[in-house]
Amino acid sequence: MGLDLEFTPQDQIQARVSAARKSFLEHKTRDVEFRLVQLRKLYWAIKDHEHELVEACTQDLNKPQFETEVAESGWILNDIVFTTRNLHKWVKDEKAPDIDLSFKFMNPKIRKDPLGCVLVIGAFNFPFQLTLGPVIGAIAAGNTVVIKPSENAPRCAAVIQKVIEIGLDPSCYTVIQGAVPETQALLAERWDKIFFTGGANVGRIIAKAAAPHLTPVVLELGGMNPAIVTKNANPRLVARRMLWGKTMNAGQVCTSQNYLLVDRQLVPQVVEEFKKAYKEFFPKGAKDSPDYSRIINDGHYQRLKSMIDNTKGKILMGGTMDEKERFIEPTLVQVESVDDSLCTQESFGPFIPILPVENLDEAISLANGVQSTPLGLYPFGSKTDIEKILANTRSGGVSCNDAALHIPTLPFGGVGESGYGAYRGRASFDVWVHRRPITASPSWLESILSIRYPPYAGKLSKFKAASALVPDFDRDGRKLRLGWLRFILTLGGGSTKAGAGRAAVVAAGE
Ligand SMILES: NC(=O)c1ccc[n+]([C@@H]2O[C@H](COP(=O)([O-])OP(=O)(O)OC[C@H]3O[C@@H](n4cnc5c(N)ncnc54)[C@H](O)[C@@H]3O)[C@@H](O)[C@H]2O)c1
Ligand SMILES: CC1=C(/C=C/C(C)=C/C=C/C(C)=C/C=C/C=C(C)/C=C/C=C(C)/C=C/C=C(\C)C=O)C(C)(C)CCC1
């Protein structure tokens, strides 16, 4: 038996948040060495209890050990090592780019300041990766963190609490357990940033709760992700990769494709290849395989069941279900329209609806109609086909000729309806810092800087001569090529040399 999840008493929530805030205001997490020690300790807390992570994922989702070690524990352990290796580089002040010589003496730089006391709300499907991933970045950036794992993966939530309490300083990092009332109590607090992973409906609740305090929010939401398969695609690759996208975690993956738009000519071959691939992946069927997850809870099982009960499509592969086990077989369905029950909502389960289309233009138009800003997009076809798809669509990310593949250090996030803000790799640090511009005006510059002080009489023309940039374009938007003439007229128009010239003009005028 794994750990039991105990919800945090609601009357403790405010005090726990205040303690984390106080630690931030006492600057406990500013020291980079402190952050590194926390991350290293978290690494070992996870590594030493990896078997408990695996067991919890088995209990909550029947997640195979391979998937847990690759996409949960292994993923975040690598994330920690990557972060600790790079943190000294990331925290360094940055030289401010594109600064005119006149201002260079003020030594402009960008400091990466922590935001403060932040809240991370996790999802159930990759409970460790999607909760601890943002936490690793928040620690690295010097924030204090309150963590709310998903109650829908209760054993995993309990293990998250265990490793956090073993590894991290409790005055700076704390776990609040609970469901809607506890999350509402957290949302009533003032935060310096909220990072939410979950569905769009709850995402709206989070954004509204954050608005009164002007709290910035990252929303990592789901999407109605299309796969577009042109007549030039390789049917075997389409089938194997798209099947993987829907068998990993039984399709409970925010980035997995929700539906396939397949060139009609290719449909029979694609269907055949799906059947072959299914036999190769699960020779004894998915139900008897140790490599296939179950649906997280009865509510989601019933939601998925009603999607398949209401389809007008034809089941071509799979289709079996077992309510007691919350098992749903990977199920390929040929549908007649994007208005089918399998396409009108995010399934977040192992359904593979295929809609035959006449050509690529139709596929693009249908995909944009279903949702113009999905989280992921999966084009299969020739290079030209793929470029056409990219040029005519939007999405959080794209895997060409693949399912939901994401390189762990590549920025990850949605756009429009699939959310905003990105993390992972360096982006996990950037998302949690304020880029604070810092200048220092030297006292010896005072005679030049005094052009800004009243009385203003006679100063405006000198100021303009020193600072106004002359456009290199005309009123019709055409770029002008004035070359040396422009250089002389503008004293450089922004170049380093000209900046010096212009500064000299000002100095001479004082
Ligand atoms: N973009 C991503 O990285 C990503 C990753 C995983 C899941 N998702 C999306 O999440 C959805 C499924 O995950 P889920 O079921 O865990 O999402 P969810 O939105 O139901 O729950 C996410 C979190 O919100 C909390 N919550 C639920 N209702 C709430 C309310 N009324 N007020 C305040 N908090 C509340 C839950 O306790 C949980 O911690 C899918 O849409 C999926 O695509 C997105
Ligand atoms: C070419 C050679 C090698 C390279 C091999 C490569 C590149 C192998 C790649 C393997 C991959 C891509 C494996 C991917 C596994 C991913 C898993 C299991 C799951 C990830 C799940 C995620 C991220 C889920 C996220 C969910 C979200 C965000 C929402 O719900 C070598 C290295 C082998 C050497 C020879 C040459």
Coordinates of C-alpha atoms and ligand atoms in Angstrom, one line a residue, residues 63 66-72 75 123 125-126 129-130 197 220-221 244 248-249 252-256 346 348 375 402 404-408 412 423-424, ligand 2:
K63 CA 1.3 3.8 -15.4
F66 CA 9.0 2.5 -18.2
E67 CA 6.7 5.5 -18.6
T68 CA 7.2 6.6 -15.0
E69 CA 10.9 6.4 -15.1
V70 CA 11.3 8.0 -18.5
A71 CA 8.6 10.7 -18.4
E72 CA 8.2 11.4 -14.6
W75 CA 12.6 13.5 -16.5
A123 CA -2.4 18.2 -13.1
N125 CA -1.8 12.9 -15.8
F126 CA 2.0 13.3 -15.3
Q129 CA 6.7 15.9 -14.1
L130 CA 4.0 18.6 -14.4
T197 CA -1.5 23.1 -15.5
E220 CA -0.6 25.3 -19.4
L221 CA -3.9 24.1 -20.8
W244 CA 2.2 5.9 -29.5
M248 CA 1.3 6.4 -23.7
N249 CA -0.6 7.0 -20.4
Q252 CA -4.1 11.1 -21.1
V253 CA -1.5 13.5 -22.5
C254 CA -2.3 17.2 -23.1
T255 CA -0.2 17.2 -26.2
S256 CA -1.5 14.0 -27.8
E346 CA -10.6 17.1 -26.0
F348 CA -7.7 13.1 -23.1
L375 CA -1.4 23.1 -27.9
D402 CA 5.6 12.6 -35.1
A404 CA 3.6 14.5 -29.0
L405 CA 7.4 14.5 -28.9
H406 CA 9.0 17.2 -26.8
I407 CA 12.7 17.6 -26.3
P408 CA 13.0 18.2 -22.5
F412 CA 7.0 24.4 -23.9
Y423 CA 8.8 26.6 -19.3
R424 CA 11.3 23.7 -19.5
Ligands
LIG2 C1 20.3 8.6 -32.9 C2 21.0 7.9 -31.8 C3 20.6 8.0 -30.5 C4 19.4 8.7 -30.3 C5 18.2 8.3 -29.9 C6 17.0 9.1 -29.7 C7 17.0 10.5 -30.2 C8 15.9 8.6 -29.0 C9 14.7 9.3 -28.7 C10 13.8 8.7 -27.9 C11 12.6 9.4 -27.5 C12 12.3 10.7 -28.1 C13 11.9 8.9 -26.5 C14 10.8 9.6 -25.9 C15 10.1 9.1 -24.8 C16 9.1 10.0 -24.2 C17 8.3 9.6 -23.3 C18 8.2 8.3 -22.8 C19 7.3 10.5 -22.7 C20 7.3 11.8 -22.6 C21 6.1 12.4 -22.1 C22 5.8 13.7 -21.9 C23 6.9 14.7 -22.1 C24 4.5 14.1 -21.4 C25 4.1 15.4 -21.3 C26 2.7 15.6 -21.0 C27 2.2 16.9 -21.0 C28 3.0 18.1 -21.2 C29 0.8 17.1 -20.9 O1 -0.1 16.3 -20.5 C30 21.3 7.3 -29.4 C31 21.4 8.3 -28.3 C32 20.5 6.1 -29.0 C33 22.7 6.9 -29.8 C34 22.7 6.2 -31.1 C35 22.3 7.2 -32.2

